[in-house]
mmCIF file with all atom_site columns, C-alpha atoms in Angstrom:
data_model
loop_
_atom_site.group_PDB
_atom_site.id
_atom_site.type_symbol
_atom_site.label_atom_id
_atom_site.label_alt_id
_atom_site.label_comp_id
_atom_site.label_asym_id
_atom_site.label_entity_id
_atom_site.label_seq_id
_atom_site.pdbx_PDB_ins_code
_atom_site.Cartn_x
_atom_site.Cartn_y
_atom_site.Cartn_z
_atom_site.occupancy
_atom_site.B_iso_or_equiv
_atom_site.pdbx_formal_charge
_atom_site.auth_seq_id
_atom_site.auth_comp_id
_atom_site.auth_asym_id
_atom_site.auth_atom_id
_atom_site.pdbx_PDB_model_num
ATOM 1   C CA . UNK A 1 1   ? -80.637  240.284 123.676 1.00 55.00 ? 17  UNK A CA 1
ATOM 2   C CA . UNK A 1 2   ? -82.109  242.854 121.349 1.00 65.00 ? 18  UNK A CA 1
ATOM 3   C CA . UNK A 1 3   ? -84.462  241.909 118.537 1.00 91.00 ? 19  UNK A CA 1
ATOM 4   C CA . UNK A 1 4   ? -87.197  239.354 118.175 1.00 93.00 ? 20  UNK A CA 1
ATOM 5   C CA . UNK A 1 5   ? -86.890  235.886 119.634 1.00 93.00 ? 21  UNK A CA 1
ATOM 6   C CA . UNK A 1 6   ? -89.027  232.763 119.520 1.00 96.00 ? 22  UNK A CA 1
ATOM 7   C CA . UNK A 1 7   ? -89.107  229.759 121.816 1.00 95.00 ? 23  UNK A CA 1
ATOM 8   C CA . UNK A 1 8   ? -88.874  226.893 121.579 1.00 96.00 ? 24  UNK A CA 1
ATOM 9   C CA . UNK A 1 9   ? -87.039  226.618 118.255 1.00 95.00 ? 25  UNK A CA 1
ATOM 10  C CA . UNK A 1 10  ? -88.146  223.009 117.843 1.00 96.00 ? 26  UNK A CA 1
ATOM 11  C CA . UNK A 1 11  ? -91.126  221.211 119.352 1.00 97.00 ? 27  UNK A CA 1
ATOM 12  C CA . UNK A 1 12  ? -92.563  217.738 118.946 1.00 97.00 ? 28  UNK A CA 1
ATOM 13  C CA . UNK A 1 13  ? -95.971  217.068 120.419 1.00 97.00 ? 29  UNK A CA 1
ATOM 14  C CA . UNK A 1 14  ? -98.869  214.661 120.081 1.00 97.00 ? 30  UNK A CA 1
ATOM 15  C CA . UNK A 1 15  ? -102.315 215.109 118.634 1.00 97.00 ? 31  UNK A CA 1
ATOM 16  C CA . UNK A 1 16  ? -104.721 216.649 121.134 1.00 97.00 ? 32  UNK A CA 1
ATOM 17  C CA . UNK A 1 17  ? -102.119 218.289 123.347 1.00 97.00 ? 33  UNK A CA 1
ATOM 18  C CA . UNK A 1 18  ? -101.993 221.997 124.062 1.00 97.00 ? 34  UNK A CA 1
ATOM 19  C CA . UNK A 1 19  ? -98.886  223.789 122.836 1.00 97.00 ? 35  UNK A CA 1
ATOM 20  C CA . UNK A 1 20  ? -97.800  227.396 123.341 1.00 98.00 ? 36  UNK A CA 1
ATOM 21  C CA . UNK A 1 21  ? -95.240  229.096 121.147 1.00 98.00 ? 37  UNK A CA 1
ATOM 22  C CA . UNK A 1 22  ? -93.604  232.195 122.574 1.00 97.00 ? 38  UNK A CA 1
ATOM 23  C CA . UNK A 1 23  ? -92.576  235.395 120.832 1.00 97.00 ? 39  UNK A CA 1
ATOM 24  C CA . UNK A 1 24  ? -90.702  238.270 122.450 1.00 97.00 ? 40  UNK A CA 1
ATOM 25  C CA . UNK A 1 25  ? -89.501  241.551 120.945 1.00 96.00 ? 41  UNK A CA 1
ATOM 26  C CA . UNK A 1 26  ? -87.371  244.242 122.536 1.00 95.00 ? 42  UNK A CA 1
ATOM 27  C CA . UNK A 1 27  ? -88.190  247.157 120.214 1.00 92.00 ? 43  UNK A CA 1
ATOM 28  C CA . UNK A 1 28  ? -91.569  248.082 121.751 1.00 91.00 ? 44  UNK A CA 1
ATOM 29  C CA . UNK A 1 29  ? -93.145  247.679 118.326 1.00 93.00 ? 45  UNK A CA 1
ATOM 30  C CA . UNK A 1 30  ? -96.904  248.142 118.369 1.00 93.00 ? 46  UNK A CA 1
ATOM 31  C CA . UNK A 1 31  ? -97.727  245.496 115.782 1.00 94.00 ? 47  UNK A CA 1
ATOM 32  C CA . UNK A 1 32  ? -96.996  241.803 116.081 1.00 95.00 ? 48  UNK A CA 1
ATOM 33  C CA . UNK A 1 33  ? -97.886  238.954 113.750 1.00 95.00 ? 49  UNK A CA 1
ATOM 34  C CA . UNK A 1 34  ? -97.949  235.173 113.644 1.00 97.00 ? 50  UNK A CA 1
ATOM 35  C CA . UNK A 1 35  ? -97.434  233.322 110.362 1.00 96.00 ? 51  UNK A CA 1
ATOM 36  C CA . UNK A 1 36  ? -97.180  229.686 109.418 1.00 96.00 ? 52  UNK A CA 1
ATOM 37  C CA . UNK A 1 37  ? -94.965  228.484 106.595 1.00 92.00 ? 53  UNK A CA 1
ATOM 38  C CA . UNK A 1 38  ? -95.885  225.371 104.636 1.00 90.00 ? 54  UNK A CA 1
ATOM 39  C CA . UNK A 1 39  ? -94.381  223.972 101.464 1.00 81.00 ? 55  UNK A CA 1
ATOM 40  C CA . UNK A 1 40  ? -96.134  225.382 98.427  1.00 76.00 ? 56  UNK A CA 1
ATOM 41  C CA . UNK A 1 41  ? -97.970  228.061 100.393 1.00 79.00 ? 57  UNK A CA 1
ATOM 42  C CA . UNK A 1 42  ? -95.354  230.577 101.390 1.00 84.00 ? 58  UNK A CA 1
ATOM 43  C CA . UNK A 1 43  ? -96.258  232.306 104.662 1.00 90.00 ? 59  UNK A CA 1
ATOM 44  C CA . UNK A 1 44  ? -99.857  232.735 105.757 1.00 92.00 ? 60  UNK A CA 1
ATOM 45  C CA . UNK A 1 45  ? -101.040 235.096 108.475 1.00 93.00 ? 61  UNK A CA 1
ATOM 46  C CA . UNK A 1 46  ? -102.655 233.419 111.495 1.00 95.00 ? 62  UNK A CA 1
ATOM 47  C CA . UNK A 1 47  ? -103.259 236.335 113.870 1.00 95.00 ? 63  UNK A CA 1
ATOM 48  C CA . UNK A 1 48  ? -102.008 239.836 114.384 1.00 93.00 ? 64  UNK A CA 1
ATOM 49  C CA . UNK A 1 49  ? -102.062 242.400 117.161 1.00 94.00 ? 65  UNK A CA 1
ATOM 50  C CA . UNK A 1 50  ? -102.099 246.169 116.861 1.00 92.00 ? 66  UNK A CA 1
ATOM 51  C CA . UNK A 1 51  ? -101.261 246.796 120.541 1.00 92.00 ? 67  UNK A CA 1
ATOM 52  C CA . UNK A 1 52  ? -101.533 245.190 123.950 1.00 90.00 ? 68  UNK A CA 1
ATOM 53  C CA . UNK A 1 53  ? -104.981 243.630 124.414 1.00 90.00 ? 69  UNK A CA 1
ATOM 54  C CA . UNK A 1 54  ? -105.895 244.167 120.732 1.00 92.00 ? 70  UNK A CA 1
ATOM 55  C CA . UNK A 1 55  ? -105.792 241.101 118.499 1.00 93.00 ? 71  UNK A CA 1
ATOM 56  C CA . UNK A 1 56  ? -107.505 240.053 115.287 1.00 92.00 ? 72  UNK A CA 1
ATOM 57  C CA . UNK A 1 57  ? -107.712 237.093 112.955 1.00 92.00 ? 73  UNK A CA 1
ATOM 58  C CA . UNK A 1 58  ? -105.651 236.667 109.846 1.00 90.00 ? 74  UNK A CA 1
ATOM 59  C CA . UNK A 1 59  ? -106.056 234.268 106.943 1.00 88.00 ? 75  UNK A CA 1
ATOM 60  C CA . UNK A 1 60  ? -105.862 230.924 108.816 1.00 93.00 ? 76  UNK A CA 1
ATOM 61  C CA . UNK A 1 61  ? -106.884 231.421 112.491 1.00 94.00 ? 77  UNK A CA 1
ATOM 62  C CA . UNK A 1 62  ? -108.823 228.201 113.138 1.00 95.00 ? 78  UNK A CA 1
ATOM 63  C CA . UNK A 1 63  ? -107.351 226.077 115.925 1.00 96.00 ? 79  UNK A CA 1
ATOM 64  C CA . UNK A 1 64  ? -105.184 228.879 117.311 1.00 97.00 ? 80  UNK A CA 1
ATOM 65  C CA . UNK A 1 65  ? -105.544 231.317 120.195 1.00 97.00 ? 81  UNK A CA 1
ATOM 66  C CA . UNK A 1 66  ? -103.437 234.402 120.910 1.00 96.00 ? 82  UNK A CA 1
ATOM 67  C CA . UNK A 1 67  ? -103.107 236.894 123.699 1.00 94.00 ? 83  UNK A CA 1
ATOM 68  C CA . UNK A 1 68  ? -101.133 240.067 124.224 1.00 95.00 ? 84  UNK A CA 1
ATOM 69  C CA . UNK A 1 69  ? -101.106 241.279 127.800 1.00 94.00 ? 85  UNK A CA 1
ATOM 70  C CA . UNK A 1 70  ? -97.734  243.010 127.350 1.00 93.00 ? 86  UNK A CA 1
ATOM 71  C CA . UNK A 1 71  ? -96.458  244.905 124.327 1.00 94.00 ? 87  UNK A CA 1
ATOM 72  C CA . UNK A 1 72  ? -93.308  242.806 124.046 1.00 95.00 ? 88  UNK A CA 1
ATOM 73  C CA . UNK A 1 73  ? -94.900  239.331 124.160 1.00 96.00 ? 89  UNK A CA 1
ATOM 74  C CA . UNK A 1 74  ? -97.285  237.638 121.751 1.00 97.00 ? 90  UNK A CA 1
ATOM 75  C CA . UNK A 1 75  ? -97.794  233.927 122.551 1.00 97.00 ? 91  UNK A CA 1
ATOM 76  C CA . UNK A 1 76  ? -99.581  231.593 120.149 1.00 97.00 ? 92  UNK A CA 1
ATOM 77  C CA . UNK A 1 77  ? -101.474 228.619 121.605 1.00 97.00 ? 93  UNK A CA 1
ATOM 78  C CA . UNK A 1 78  ? -102.671 225.520 119.823 1.00 97.00 ? 94  UNK A CA 1
ATOM 79  C CA . UNK A 1 79  ? -105.451 224.404 122.151 1.00 94.00 ? 95  UNK A CA 1
ATOM 80  C CA . UNK A 1 80  ? -105.672 220.849 120.776 1.00 97.00 ? 96  UNK A CA 1
ATOM 81  C CA . UNK A 1 81  ? -102.908 220.199 118.280 1.00 97.00 ? 97  UNK A CA 1
ATOM 82  C CA . UNK A 1 82  ? -103.669 218.386 115.024 1.00 97.00 ? 98  UNK A CA 1
ATOM 83  C CA . UNK A 1 83  ? -101.327 216.882 112.441 1.00 96.00 ? 99  UNK A CA 1
ATOM 84  C CA . UNK A 1 84  ? -102.317 219.588 109.968 1.00 96.00 ? 100 UNK A CA 1
ATOM 85  C CA . UNK A 1 85  ? -100.729 222.120 112.311 1.00 97.00 ? 101 UNK A CA 1
ATOM 86  C CA . UNK A 1 86  ? -97.297  220.644 111.696 1.00 97.00 ? 102 UNK A CA 1
ATOM 87  C CA . UNK A 1 87  ? -95.488  223.635 110.248 1.00 96.00 ? 103 UNK A CA 1
ATOM 88  C CA . UNK A 1 88  ? -92.849  226.280 110.799 1.00 94.00 ? 104 UNK A CA 1
ATOM 89  C CA . UNK A 1 89  ? -94.213  229.242 112.737 1.00 96.00 ? 105 UNK A CA 1
ATOM 90  C CA . UNK A 1 90  ? -92.810  232.739 112.422 1.00 95.00 ? 106 UNK A CA 1
ATOM 91  C CA . UNK A 1 91  ? -93.461  235.708 114.611 1.00 96.00 ? 107 UNK A CA 1
ATOM 92  C CA . UNK A 1 92  ? -92.911  239.226 113.284 1.00 94.00 ? 108 UNK A CA 1
ATOM 93  C CA . UNK A 1 93  ? -93.150  242.761 114.610 1.00 94.00 ? 109 UNK A CA 1
ATOM 94  C CA . UNK A 1 94  ? -93.459  246.212 113.091 1.00 92.00 ? 110 UNK A CA 1
ATOM 95  C CA . UNK A 1 95  ? -93.568  249.773 114.465 1.00 90.00 ? 111 UNK A CA 1
ATOM 96  C CA . UNK A 1 96  ? -96.799  250.491 112.604 1.00 84.00 ? 112 UNK A CA 1
ATOM 97  C CA . UNK A 1 97  ? -99.233  248.980 110.159 1.00 77.00 ? 113 UNK A CA 1
ATOM 98  C CA . UNK A 1 98  ? -98.039  250.904 107.136 1.00 77.00 ? 114 UNK A CA 1
ATOM 99  C CA . UNK A 1 99  ? -95.962  249.412 104.312 1.00 77.00 ? 115 UNK A CA 1
ATOM 100 C CA . UNK A 1 100 ? -93.204  251.956 104.915 1.00 78.00 ? 116 UNK A CA 1
ATOM 101 C CA . UNK A 1 101 ? -92.418  250.121 108.146 1.00 81.00 ? 117 UNK A CA 1
ATOM 102 C CA . UNK A 1 102 ? -90.688  246.798 107.702 1.00 85.00 ? 118 UNK A CA 1
ATOM 103 C CA . UNK A 1 103 ? -91.928  243.682 109.422 1.00 89.00 ? 119 UNK A CA 1
ATOM 104 C CA . UNK A 1 104 ? -89.048  242.064 111.316 1.00 91.00 ? 120 UNK A CA 1
ATOM 105 C CA . UNK A 1 105 ? -89.182  238.284 111.599 1.00 92.00 ? 121 UNK A CA 1
ATOM 106 C CA . UNK A 1 106 ? -88.041  235.961 114.321 1.00 93.00 ? 122 UNK A CA 1
ATOM 107 C CA . UNK A 1 107 ? -86.019  232.782 113.586 1.00 91.00 ? 123 UNK A CA 1
ATOM 108 C CA . UNK A 1 108 ? -89.068  230.509 113.607 1.00 93.00 ? 124 UNK A CA 1
ATOM 109 C CA . UNK A 1 109 ? -90.343  227.512 115.563 1.00 96.00 ? 125 UNK A CA 1
ATOM 110 C CA . UNK A 1 110 ? -90.519  224.149 113.830 1.00 95.00 ? 126 UNK A CA 1
ATOM 111 C CA . UNK A 1 111 ? -93.516  222.282 115.249 1.00 97.00 ? 127 UNK A CA 1
ATOM 112 C CA . UNK A 1 112 ? -94.201  218.613 114.581 1.00 97.00 ? 128 UNK A CA 1
ATOM 113 C CA . UNK A 1 113 ? -97.510  217.092 115.656 1.00 97.00 ? 129 UNK A CA 1
ATOM 114 C CA . UNK A 1 114 ? -97.464  213.291 115.756 1.00 96.00 ? 130 UNK A CA 1
ATOM 115 C CA . UNK B 2 1   ? -108.924 238.078 95.573  1.00 64.00 ? 14  UNK B CA 1
ATOM 116 C CA . UNK B 2 2   ? -105.260 238.890 95.357  1.00 68.00 ? 15  UNK B CA 1
ATOM 117 C CA . UNK B 2 3   ? -102.495 236.393 94.768  1.00 89.00 ? 16  UNK B CA 1
ATOM 118 C CA . UNK B 2 4   ? -98.766  236.226 94.265  1.00 94.00 ? 17  UNK B CA 1
ATOM 119 C CA . UNK B 2 5   ? -97.241  233.687 91.899  1.00 94.00 ? 18  UNK B CA 1
ATOM 120 C CA . UNK B 2 6   ? -93.647  232.560 91.884  1.00 95.00 ? 19  UNK B CA 1
ATOM 121 C CA . UNK B 2 7   ? -93.558  230.069 89.052  1.00 89.00 ? 20  UNK B CA 1
ATOM 122 C CA . UNK B 2 8   ? -90.074  228.723 89.743  1.00 93.00 ? 21  UNK B CA 1
ATOM 123 C CA . UNK B 2 9   ? -89.859  226.637 92.890  1.00 93.00 ? 22  UNK B CA 1
ATOM 124 C CA . UNK B 2 10  ? -86.103  226.214 92.451  1.00 96.00 ? 23  UNK B CA 1
ATOM 125 C CA . UNK B 2 11  ? -83.492  228.037 90.376  1.00 97.00 ? 24  UNK B CA 1
ATOM 126 C CA . UNK B 2 12  ? -80.027  226.497 90.110  1.00 97.00 ? 25  UNK B CA 1
ATOM 127 C CA . UNK B 2 13  ? -77.260  228.795 88.890  1.00 97.00 ? 26  UNK B CA 1
ATOM 128 C CA . UNK B 2 14  ? -73.491  228.824 88.820  1.00 97.00 ? 27  UNK B CA 1
ATOM 129 C CA . UNK B 2 15  ? -71.500  231.253 90.907  1.00 97.00 ? 28  UNK B CA 1
ATOM 130 C CA . UNK B 2 16  ? -70.890  234.643 89.231  1.00 97.00 ? 29  UNK B CA 1
ATOM 131 C CA . UNK B 2 17  ? -73.725  234.075 86.747  1.00 97.00 ? 30  UNK B CA 1
ATOM 132 C CA . UNK B 2 18  ? -76.693  236.459 86.564  1.00 97.00 ? 31  UNK B CA 1
ATOM 133 C CA . UNK B 2 19  ? -80.047  235.397 87.942  1.00 98.00 ? 32  UNK B CA 1
ATOM 134 C CA . UNK B 2 20  ? -83.673  236.480 87.674  1.00 97.00 ? 33  UNK B CA 1
ATOM 135 C CA . UNK B 2 21  ? -86.379  235.277 90.036  1.00 98.00 ? 34  UNK B CA 1
ATOM 136 C CA . UNK B 2 22  ? -89.857  235.829 88.700  1.00 97.00 ? 35  UNK B CA 1
ATOM 137 C CA . UNK B 2 23  ? -92.857  237.200 90.552  1.00 97.00 ? 36  UNK B CA 1
ATOM 138 C CA . UNK B 2 24  ? -96.299  238.007 89.195  1.00 96.00 ? 37  UNK B CA 1
ATOM 139 C CA . UNK B 2 25  ? -99.269  239.246 91.155  1.00 95.00 ? 38  UNK B CA 1
ATOM 140 C CA . UNK B 2 26  ? -102.961 239.770 90.664  1.00 92.00 ? 39  UNK B CA 1
ATOM 141 C CA . UNK B 2 27  ? -105.012 242.280 92.602  1.00 87.00 ? 40  UNK B CA 1
ATOM 142 C CA . UNK B 2 28  ? -108.153 244.324 92.127  1.00 86.00 ? 41  UNK B CA 1
ATOM 143 C CA . UNK B 2 29  ? -106.449 247.310 93.772  1.00 87.00 ? 42  UNK B CA 1
ATOM 144 C CA . UNK B 2 30  ? -102.962 248.779 93.594  1.00 87.00 ? 43  UNK B CA 1
ATOM 145 C CA . UNK B 2 31  ? -100.322 247.105 95.710  1.00 89.00 ? 44  UNK B CA 1
ATOM 146 C CA . UNK B 2 32  ? -96.991  247.670 97.367  1.00 92.00 ? 45  UNK B CA 1
ATOM 147 C CA . UNK B 2 33  ? -94.378  245.049 96.485  1.00 94.00 ? 46  UNK B CA 1
ATOM 148 C CA . UNK B 2 34  ? -91.671  243.338 98.501  1.00 95.00 ? 47  UNK B CA 1
ATOM 149 C CA . UNK B 2 35  ? -88.933  240.754 98.231  1.00 97.00 ? 48  UNK B CA 1
ATOM 150 C CA . UNK B 2 36  ? -87.796  238.862 101.330 1.00 95.00 ? 49  UNK B CA 1
ATOM 151 C CA . UNK B 2 37  ? -84.913  236.413 101.700 1.00 95.00 ? 50  UNK B CA 1
ATOM 152 C CA . UNK B 2 38  ? -84.753  233.489 104.096 1.00 92.00 ? 51  UNK B CA 1
ATOM 153 C CA . UNK B 2 39  ? -81.358  231.957 104.779 1.00 92.00 ? 52  UNK B CA 1
ATOM 154 C CA . UNK B 2 40  ? -81.276  228.390 106.143 1.00 87.00 ? 53  UNK B CA 1
ATOM 155 C CA . UNK B 2 41  ? -82.691  228.118 109.660 1.00 81.00 ? 54  UNK B CA 1
ATOM 156 C CA . UNK B 2 42  ? -83.333  231.854 109.879 1.00 85.00 ? 55  UNK B CA 1
ATOM 157 C CA . UNK B 2 43  ? -86.297  234.193 109.705 1.00 86.00 ? 56  UNK B CA 1
ATOM 158 C CA . UNK B 2 44  ? -87.139  236.387 106.742 1.00 91.00 ? 57  UNK B CA 1
ATOM 159 C CA . UNK B 2 45  ? -85.207  239.572 105.971 1.00 92.00 ? 58  UNK B CA 1
ATOM 160 C CA . UNK B 2 46  ? -86.397  242.377 103.750 1.00 93.00 ? 59  UNK B CA 1
ATOM 161 C CA . UNK B 2 47  ? -84.360  242.639 100.531 1.00 95.00 ? 60  UNK B CA 1
ATOM 162 C CA . UNK B 2 48  ? -86.179  245.532 98.911  1.00 95.00 ? 61  UNK B CA 1
ATOM 163 C CA . UNK B 2 49  ? -89.580  247.088 98.439  1.00 94.00 ? 62  UNK B CA 1
ATOM 164 C CA . UNK B 2 50  ? -91.484  249.185 95.931  1.00 94.00 ? 63  UNK B CA 1
ATOM 165 C CA . UNK B 2 51  ? -93.878  251.767 97.312  1.00 91.00 ? 64  UNK B CA 1
ATOM 166 C CA . UNK B 2 52  ? -93.919  254.437 94.598  1.00 88.00 ? 65  UNK B CA 1
ATOM 167 C CA . UNK B 2 53  ? -91.668  256.417 92.262  1.00 89.00 ? 66  UNK B CA 1
ATOM 168 C CA . UNK B 2 54  ? -88.939  254.849 90.134  1.00 91.00 ? 67  UNK B CA 1
ATOM 169 C CA . UNK B 2 55  ? -89.913  251.381 88.985  1.00 92.00 ? 68  UNK B CA 1
ATOM 170 C CA . UNK B 2 56  ? -86.348  250.105 89.423  1.00 96.00 ? 69  UNK B CA 1
ATOM 171 C CA . UNK B 2 57  ? -85.659  249.414 93.070  1.00 96.00 ? 70  UNK B CA 1
ATOM 172 C CA . UNK B 2 58  ? -82.268  248.593 94.511  1.00 96.00 ? 71  UNK B CA 1
ATOM 173 C CA . UNK B 2 59  ? -81.929  246.514 97.640  1.00 94.00 ? 72  UNK B CA 1
ATOM 174 C CA . UNK B 2 60  ? -79.308  244.975 99.843  1.00 93.00 ? 73  UNK B CA 1
ATOM 175 C CA . UNK B 2 61  ? -76.610  242.527 98.727  1.00 93.00 ? 74  UNK B CA 1
ATOM 176 C CA . UNK B 2 62  ? -76.622  243.800 95.132  1.00 95.00 ? 75  UNK B CA 1
ATOM 177 C CA . UNK B 2 63  ? -80.189  242.762 94.321  1.00 97.00 ? 76  UNK B CA 1
ATOM 178 C CA . UNK B 2 64  ? -82.616  244.895 92.342  1.00 97.00 ? 77  UNK B CA 1
ATOM 179 C CA . UNK B 2 65  ? -86.170  244.503 91.128  1.00 97.00 ? 78  UNK B CA 1
ATOM 180 C CA . UNK B 2 66  ? -88.277  246.190 88.513  1.00 96.00 ? 79  UNK B CA 1
ATOM 181 C CA . UNK B 2 67  ? -91.969  246.898 88.867  1.00 95.00 ? 80  UNK B CA 1
ATOM 182 C CA . UNK B 2 68  ? -93.897  246.445 85.635  1.00 94.00 ? 81  UNK B CA 1
ATOM 183 C CA . UNK B 2 69  ? -97.477  247.544 86.121  1.00 91.00 ? 82  UNK B CA 1
ATOM 184 C CA . UNK B 2 70  ? -98.734  246.451 82.696  1.00 92.00 ? 83  UNK B CA 1
ATOM 185 C CA . UNK B 2 71  ? -97.405  242.925 83.198  1.00 92.00 ? 84  UNK B CA 1
ATOM 186 C CA . UNK B 2 72  ? -98.158  242.919 86.959  1.00 94.00 ? 85  UNK B CA 1
ATOM 187 C CA . UNK B 2 73  ? -94.656  241.679 87.619  1.00 96.00 ? 86  UNK B CA 1
ATOM 188 C CA . UNK B 2 74  ? -91.882  242.416 90.089  1.00 97.00 ? 87  UNK B CA 1
ATOM 189 C CA . UNK B 2 75  ? -88.925  240.266 89.058  1.00 97.00 ? 88  UNK B CA 1
ATOM 190 C CA . UNK B 2 76  ? -85.789  240.143 91.202  1.00 98.00 ? 89  UNK B CA 1
ATOM 191 C CA . UNK B 2 77  ? -82.384  240.260 89.570  1.00 97.00 ? 90  UNK B CA 1
ATOM 192 C CA . UNK B 2 78  ? -78.722  240.098 90.449  1.00 97.00 ? 91  UNK B CA 1
ATOM 193 C CA . UNK B 2 79  ? -75.957  240.455 87.842  1.00 97.00 ? 92  UNK B CA 1
ATOM 194 C CA . UNK B 2 80  ? -73.500  238.118 89.574  1.00 97.00 ? 93  UNK B CA 1
ATOM 195 C CA . UNK B 2 81  ? -74.447  235.718 92.345  1.00 97.00 ? 94  UNK B CA 1
ATOM 196 C CA . UNK B 2 82  ? -72.317  234.316 95.160  1.00 96.00 ? 95  UNK B CA 1
ATOM 197 C CA . UNK B 2 83  ? -72.485  231.028 97.013  1.00 96.00 ? 96  UNK B CA 1
ATOM 198 C CA . UNK B 2 84  ? -73.769  232.993 99.997  1.00 95.00 ? 97  UNK B CA 1
ATOM 199 C CA . UNK B 2 85  ? -76.881  233.992 98.015  1.00 97.00 ? 98  UNK B CA 1
ATOM 200 C CA . UNK B 2 86  ? -78.187  230.436 98.333  1.00 97.00 ? 99  UNK B CA 1
ATOM 201 C CA . UNK B 2 87  ? -81.500  230.924 100.120 1.00 96.00 ? 100 UNK B CA 1
ATOM 202 C CA . UNK B 2 88  ? -85.266  230.964 99.733  1.00 94.00 ? 101 UNK B CA 1
ATOM 203 C CA . UNK B 2 89  ? -86.695  234.137 98.194  1.00 96.00 ? 102 UNK B CA 1
ATOM 204 C CA . UNK B 2 90  ? -90.251  235.281 98.749  1.00 95.00 ? 103 UNK B CA 1
ATOM 205 C CA . UNK B 2 91  ? -92.180  237.853 96.812  1.00 96.00 ? 104 UNK B CA 1
ATOM 206 C CA . UNK B 2 92  ? -94.997  239.563 98.720  1.00 94.00 ? 105 UNK B CA 1
ATOM 207 C CA . UNK B 2 93  ? -97.574  242.301 98.269  1.00 92.00 ? 106 UNK B CA 1
ATOM 208 C CA . UNK B 2 94  ? -99.612  244.567 100.480 1.00 89.00 ? 107 UNK B CA 1
ATOM 209 C CA . UNK B 2 95  ? -102.861 245.911 99.077  1.00 86.00 ? 108 UNK B CA 1
ATOM 210 C CA . UNK B 2 96  ? -103.022 249.676 99.317  1.00 83.00 ? 109 UNK B CA 1
ATOM 211 C CA . UNK B 2 97  ? -106.348 249.368 101.142 1.00 81.00 ? 110 UNK B CA 1
ATOM 212 C CA . UNK B 2 98  ? -105.131 246.905 103.801 1.00 75.00 ? 111 UNK B CA 1
ATOM 213 C CA . UNK B 2 99  ? -101.900 248.526 105.116 1.00 65.00 ? 112 UNK B CA 1
ATOM 214 C CA . UNK B 2 100 ? -100.340 245.702 107.121 1.00 73.00 ? 113 UNK B CA 1
ATOM 215 C CA . UNK B 2 101 ? -101.381 242.426 105.511 1.00 82.00 ? 114 UNK B CA 1
ATOM 216 C CA . UNK B 2 102 ? -98.465  240.823 103.647 1.00 87.00 ? 115 UNK B CA 1
ATOM 217 C CA . UNK B 2 103 ? -99.521  238.245 101.062 1.00 89.00 ? 116 UNK B CA 1
ATOM 218 C CA . UNK B 2 104 ? -96.672  235.937 100.161 1.00 92.00 ? 117 UNK B CA 1
ATOM 219 C CA . UNK B 2 105 ? -95.843  233.866 97.139  1.00 93.00 ? 118 UNK B CA 1
ATOM 220 C CA . UNK B 2 106 ? -94.802  230.245 97.609  1.00 92.00 ? 119 UNK B CA 1
ATOM 221 C CA . UNK B 2 107 ? -91.100  231.039 97.381  1.00 93.00 ? 120 UNK B CA 1
ATOM 222 C CA . UNK B 2 108 ? -88.195  230.293 95.044  1.00 96.00 ? 121 UNK B CA 1
ATOM 223 C CA . UNK B 2 109 ? -85.171  228.416 96.240  1.00 95.00 ? 122 UNK B CA 1
ATOM 224 C CA . UNK B 2 110 ? -81.996  229.872 94.715  1.00 97.00 ? 123 UNK B CA 1
ATOM 225 C CA . UNK B 2 111 ? -79.229  227.302 94.645  1.00 97.00 ? 124 UNK B CA 1
ATOM 226 C CA . UNK B 2 112 ? -75.825  228.727 93.730  1.00 97.00 ? 125 UNK B CA 1
ATOM 227 C CA . UNK B 2 113 ? -73.244  226.164 92.665  1.00 96.00 ? 126 UNK B CA 1
ATOM 228 C CA . UNK B 2 114 ? -69.455  226.652 92.513  1.00 95.00 ? 127 UNK B CA 1
#
């Protein structure tokens, strides 16, 4: 299917476990982003990637790890999940970094850490 | 530091009534401005954006927004809402010196009643 997809859509895990959220886009966009959405905070940028093998921190990177070995995939890993990481996670992609190019968002992953 | 303020967390309105969703921002540099909409259980979609030129911007689904530099505002308006407009609306900015980094407000839930 064309577009940007995220898996799983829902995930429940326990404190201390490792969790990986997947993001896949079919447009060959250079830029990809991970955001978390919490009540009262809107969306906050966790990590972004300008191209394969190029990643950088956003506003709230602590506790997260990303990789980008292929242009189309941008997985987000919580190495040791904590309750404060309970959130909705959105992946986005864009052809370039400029504001003239829209960021396209995936449907989100709702993560609950018990 | 820059910030985006959406003072109304929820706006209830009757179908076919006009609506205005407020957005104010603060930034030490000029910004680009955006409105995104999030329908239930979906990712964010771009409604409209202001990059330059006319301060009145028209977007999809009959929405428009007006950039007011002196009041640092970018309020979203629609003259007649439909039930299907029920969604969460996010205002966001990109600083002109940071290209990609979207900074979101906390969101306004528009609830359209019959």
